[in-house]
Every structure is written in C-alpha cells, then in structure tokens.
Amino acid sequence: MQSRQHKTASFLSAHPVFTRAEFAAAFGHPASAANVTSLLRHHLRAGNIKRVSREVFAAVPAHMAAERMVIDRFAAASKLRPDGVLGFHSALELHGIAYSEFNEVQLISAGRTERVDLPFGACRFVTPAKALAATGKANYLTATMDRQGVTVRVTAVERTVVDVLHRPELAGGGEEVLKSLDLVRYLDPAKVADYVELLDNRSLASVSGWWLEKRRAALGVSDDVLARLRTRLPRSKHYALGAEPGHAVLVEPWRVLLPAQAVDAAFEGV
C-alpha cells in the first residue's frame, strides 16, 4: 500500500494535468480497467485530483483545497484531444503577442467542431485547414512549449499570423488581430509564404501579402517573399478582417478590401 501511495504521489507531482490513459499506464493497467476508475474516484473524493473533463484530470498541490486550485487552461486544453494544437488567440497569448487576454481557449483538432465549458473556462475545437488534413500536415509549423511541467503543442508565430488573418473571428475580431500582430517583433517571412502556398488560398495570399508589406521594414521582408505572394493573388478584390460593403478601403495592389482602421496610420505597427 505504501509503495502504491508513493507511486501515486510521484505520478501526480510529475503530471500537473494528465489523461486517464496516462494514469492507467503508470500503474500498468489498461485505460478501461475498473480498478483505474476506482482509483480515480478515490483520489477525486480525497481532493488529490480535480476533474477537467471525462478523461482529463489535474493534480491538486499538497495542502491546497481542490476548489481553490486554478488550473492552467492551456495545459489542460492540450490534453483534451491527442492531436490537439493550441492556435488562434491562444497561440497569440502563448507567444506573448496578444493585445488582450481571453477566457476561451482554441484547440485545433480533427475531431468534432464544438465549444465546451470546462472548469478552466471555455474551449473551442477548430478543425485544421483542409489542405493540411489532405496532405497529412496538421502539425505543419507547430512548436512545443512547457506549461507548468506539461508539454503543449502550439502553432508557430508564422502560422498563427496567417491563421488569425484568415479567421479573425477566432481571435477576437479584426481590431484585436491587428493590434496583436503589431506586437510581432520577429518571424520568418519566407515561412509565412510557404504556409500560404501550402494552403493554396488566394485570398490568404492577398491579406498576408498586405500585412507583410505593411511590416516590411520591421520584419525584414524581402522582395522575393512579396513577389511569391503576388503571383497567387485572387483575380478579383475580396473582403478581409471583417470588412463590410460600404465600410471598406480597397488596397489595390493586393486586391483586398479592409476595414478603414486597418489601413489607418494607428495600425502601422511603428
């Protein structure tokens, strides 16, 4: 008994957030075993762990009441699905380039698209771009980070920039995206172009090219990168970043219609 208690304490110390399968494996049991259910129930009643979702749990630090514990939302969300990658506004936050903080976490996963409320807040599941799924590159331009001892996967800055320009509604809207991207101090412009080419989305080439040209001096964007994106422009102008008819400014070289504030000097990132 003492040995199992010691093993449990060691596991919980090393796994601030864990799945049922990880817990079962540590004790040499199949994940579906009844004794795993019994053990988890025991530790839930004892206040040693806190349930995050049906299959995910958080370890409660010694001498702390479970109800007072604050679960790291990014660490917890990363465990919800095996293929989960933190993206969009969550990625902006993790890279330190978010203008505002959100309560919602966005997790990219091939599973069902949904928004669920969990003990750490809301989590929105977003399916990866079709081009990534089709080519088996769901983890393209991703990186790992440590969150309180938990390794989480997050979209790299270059992919995050393109993703939030493409779907600003998943990052707080156009204004939040623009203000956040003004905080970008380093990225590889060529990787932005690589990702846009992989997605094969002409409207994305348009808005990404506009943004890179706007930040050209600060980010060291070469003529070659801009030229690559210009070859992929759509044939006709289109709306981006939440722009609406009658309230949009056309940026002719990039064939993109943007909200007025997007092309205002206040958003030039100087």
Short mmCIF file of C-alpha atoms in Angstrom, two decimals, residues 17-181:
data_model
loop_
_atom_site.label_atom_id
_atom_site.label_comp_id
_atom_site.label_asym_id
_atom_site.label_seq_id
_atom_site.Cartn_x
_atom_site.Cartn_y
_atom_site.Cartn_z
CA VAL A 17 -2.52 17.62 -15.85
CA PHE A 18 -3.00 14.08 -17.13
CA THR A 19 -5.33 11.78 -19.01
CA ARG A 20 -6.95 8.63 -17.71
CA ALA A 21 -4.81 6.65 -20.18
CA GLU A 22 -1.58 8.20 -18.80
CA PHE A 23 -2.66 7.43 -15.24
CA ALA A 24 -3.53 3.83 -16.11
CA ALA A 25 -0.25 3.27 -17.96
CA ALA A 26 1.76 4.49 -14.97
CA PHE A 27 0.27 1.64 -12.90
CA GLY A 28 0.39 -0.96 -15.67
CA HIS A 29 -3.37 -1.15 -16.20
CA PRO A 30 -5.49 -0.88 -19.37
CA ALA A 31 -7.17 2.53 -19.56
CA SER A 32 -10.63 0.94 -19.43
CA ALA A 33 -9.92 -1.17 -16.33
CA ALA A 34 -12.43 -0.94 -13.48
CA ASN A 35 -9.67 -0.54 -10.89
CA VAL A 36 -8.49 2.60 -12.70
CA THR A 37 -11.99 4.04 -12.31
CA SER A 38 -11.92 3.12 -8.61
CA LEU A 39 -8.52 4.72 -8.06
CA LEU A 40 -9.52 7.94 -9.81
CA ARG A 41 -12.76 8.12 -7.82
CA HIS A 42 -10.80 7.63 -4.60
CA HIS A 43 -8.41 10.48 -5.40
CA LEU A 44 -11.27 12.74 -6.51
CA ARG A 45 -13.04 12.17 -3.17
CA ALA A 46 -9.78 12.70 -1.28
CA GLY A 47 -9.22 16.02 -3.06
CA ASN A 48 -5.93 14.87 -4.58
CA ILE A 49 -7.12 15.47 -8.12
CA LYS A 50 -9.72 17.59 -9.87
CA ARG A 51 -11.70 16.58 -12.93
CA VAL A 52 -11.16 18.70 -16.04
CA SER A 53 -13.25 16.58 -18.42
CA ARG A 54 -14.43 12.97 -18.57
CA GLU A 55 -10.91 11.69 -19.37
CA VAL A 56 -8.67 14.53 -18.13
CA PHE A 57 -7.67 15.41 -14.57
CA ALA A 58 -5.49 17.95 -12.78
CA ALA A 59 -3.30 17.17 -9.76
CA VAL A 60 -4.11 19.28 -6.70
CA PRO A 61 -0.97 20.55 -4.92
CA ALA A 62 -0.50 19.29 -1.38
CA HIS A 63 -2.15 21.39 1.35
CA MET A 64 -4.47 23.07 -1.18
CA ALA A 65 -8.21 22.62 -1.40
CA ALA A 66 -9.35 21.38 -4.81
CA GLU A 67 -11.92 24.17 -5.12
CA ARG A 68 -9.21 26.83 -4.65
CA MET A 69 -6.93 25.42 -7.30
CA VAL A 70 -6.54 27.35 -10.56
CA ILE A 71 -5.98 25.00 -13.48
CA ASP A 72 -3.65 26.20 -16.24
CA ARG A 73 -6.11 26.42 -19.14
CA PHE A 74 -3.54 25.85 -21.87
CA ALA A 75 -2.03 22.79 -20.19
CA ALA A 76 -5.49 21.37 -19.52
CA ALA A 77 -6.82 22.06 -23.02
CA SER A 78 -3.78 20.42 -24.61
CA LYS A 79 -4.79 17.10 -23.00
CA LEU A 80 -8.37 17.10 -24.27
CA ARG A 81 -7.57 15.52 -27.62
CA PRO A 82 -4.45 13.56 -28.66
CA ASP A 83 -3.96 15.61 -31.85
CA GLY A 84 -4.72 18.97 -30.20
CA VAL A 85 -2.69 22.02 -31.21
CA LEU A 86 -3.28 25.36 -29.48
CA GLY A 87 -3.91 28.05 -32.08
CA PHE A 88 -5.50 31.37 -32.99
CA HIS A 89 -5.87 33.70 -29.99
CA SER A 90 -4.45 31.07 -27.63
CA ALA A 91 -1.31 30.94 -29.77
CA LEU A 92 -1.08 34.74 -29.72
CA GLU A 93 -1.20 34.61 -25.92
CA LEU A 94 1.37 31.82 -25.65
CA HIS A 95 3.77 33.71 -27.93
CA GLY A 96 3.28 36.89 -25.90
CA ILE A 97 1.78 38.86 -28.78
CA ALA A 98 -1.89 39.03 -27.76
CA TYR A 99 -3.28 42.52 -27.23
CA SER A 100 -5.95 41.20 -24.85
CA GLU A 101 -6.39 38.08 -22.74
CA PHE A 102 -9.26 35.70 -23.46
CA ASN A 103 -11.09 33.22 -21.26
CA GLU A 104 -11.68 30.94 -24.25
CA VAL A 105 -9.01 28.51 -25.45
CA GLN A 106 -8.87 27.49 -29.13
CA LEU A 107 -7.64 23.96 -29.86
CA ILE A 108 -7.10 22.75 -33.42
CA SER A 109 -8.19 19.13 -33.77
CA ALA A 110 -9.54 16.83 -36.45
CA GLY A 111 -12.41 15.82 -34.16
CA ARG A 112 -15.84 17.38 -33.87
CA THR A 113 -16.09 21.17 -34.03
CA GLU A 114 -17.69 22.43 -30.82
CA ARG A 115 -17.40 24.82 -27.90
CA VAL A 116 -17.48 23.33 -24.41
CA ASP A 117 -17.46 24.87 -20.95
CA LEU A 118 -14.90 23.30 -18.63
CA PRO A 119 -13.60 24.08 -15.11
CA PHE A 120 -10.83 26.29 -16.54
CA GLY A 121 -13.20 28.14 -18.91
CA ALA A 122 -14.44 27.65 -22.44
CA CYS A 123 -12.62 25.59 -25.06
CA ARG A 124 -13.39 25.85 -28.76
CA PHE A 125 -12.37 22.97 -31.02
CA VAL A 126 -11.46 24.06 -34.55
CA THR A 127 -10.79 21.68 -37.44
CA PRO A 128 -7.46 22.16 -39.26
CA ALA A 129 -7.44 23.62 -42.76
CA LYS A 130 -8.49 21.08 -45.41
CA ALA A 131 -5.17 21.41 -47.21
CA LEU A 132 -3.29 20.38 -44.05
CA ALA A 133 -5.57 17.43 -43.40
CA ALA A 134 -5.37 16.30 -47.02
CA THR A 135 -1.56 16.32 -47.03
CA GLY A 136 -1.15 14.86 -43.53
CA LYS A 137 0.48 18.06 -42.30
CA ALA A 138 -1.75 19.01 -39.39
CA ASN A 139 1.40 19.73 -37.34
CA TYR A 140 2.97 21.94 -40.01
CA LEU A 141 4.66 24.98 -38.45
CA THR A 142 3.99 24.00 -34.85
CA ALA A 143 6.23 24.15 -31.79
CA THR A 144 6.20 22.81 -28.24
CA MET A 145 6.17 24.83 -25.03
CA ASP A 146 6.26 23.97 -21.36
CA ARG A 147 3.27 24.95 -19.24
CA GLN A 148 3.88 24.13 -15.59
CA GLY A 149 5.61 20.88 -16.49
CA VAL A 150 3.18 19.93 -19.27
CA THR A 151 4.41 19.95 -22.85
CA VAL A 152 1.86 21.66 -25.11
CA ARG A 153 1.85 21.97 -28.90
CA VAL A 154 1.13 25.41 -30.37
CA THR A 155 1.12 26.91 -33.86
CA ALA A 156 4.36 28.78 -34.64
CA VAL A 157 4.24 32.57 -34.96
CA GLU A 158 4.27 32.41 -38.78
CA ARG A 159 1.31 30.02 -38.96
CA THR A 160 -0.52 31.91 -36.21
CA VAL A 161 -0.26 35.19 -38.15
CA VAL A 162 -1.78 33.64 -41.27
CA ASP A 163 -4.46 31.77 -39.30
CA VAL A 164 -5.73 34.85 -37.44
CA LEU A 165 -5.67 36.97 -40.62
CA HIS A 166 -7.74 34.23 -42.26
CA ARG A 167 -10.19 33.72 -39.38
CA PRO A 168 -10.17 36.82 -37.18
CA GLU A 169 -13.42 35.73 -35.52
CA LEU A 170 -11.38 33.05 -33.69
CA ALA A 171 -9.02 35.68 -32.32
CA GLY A 172 -11.37 38.39 -31.10
CA GLY A 173 -12.13 40.11 -34.40
CA GLY A 174 -10.23 42.29 -36.86
CA GLU A 175 -9.21 45.03 -34.44
CA GLU A 176 -7.85 42.59 -31.85
CA VAL A 177 -5.94 40.77 -34.59
CA LEU A 178 -4.37 43.96 -35.93
CA LYS A 179 -3.38 45.23 -32.51
CA SER A 180 -1.93 41.84 -31.61
CA LEU A 181 0.03 41.46 -34.84
#
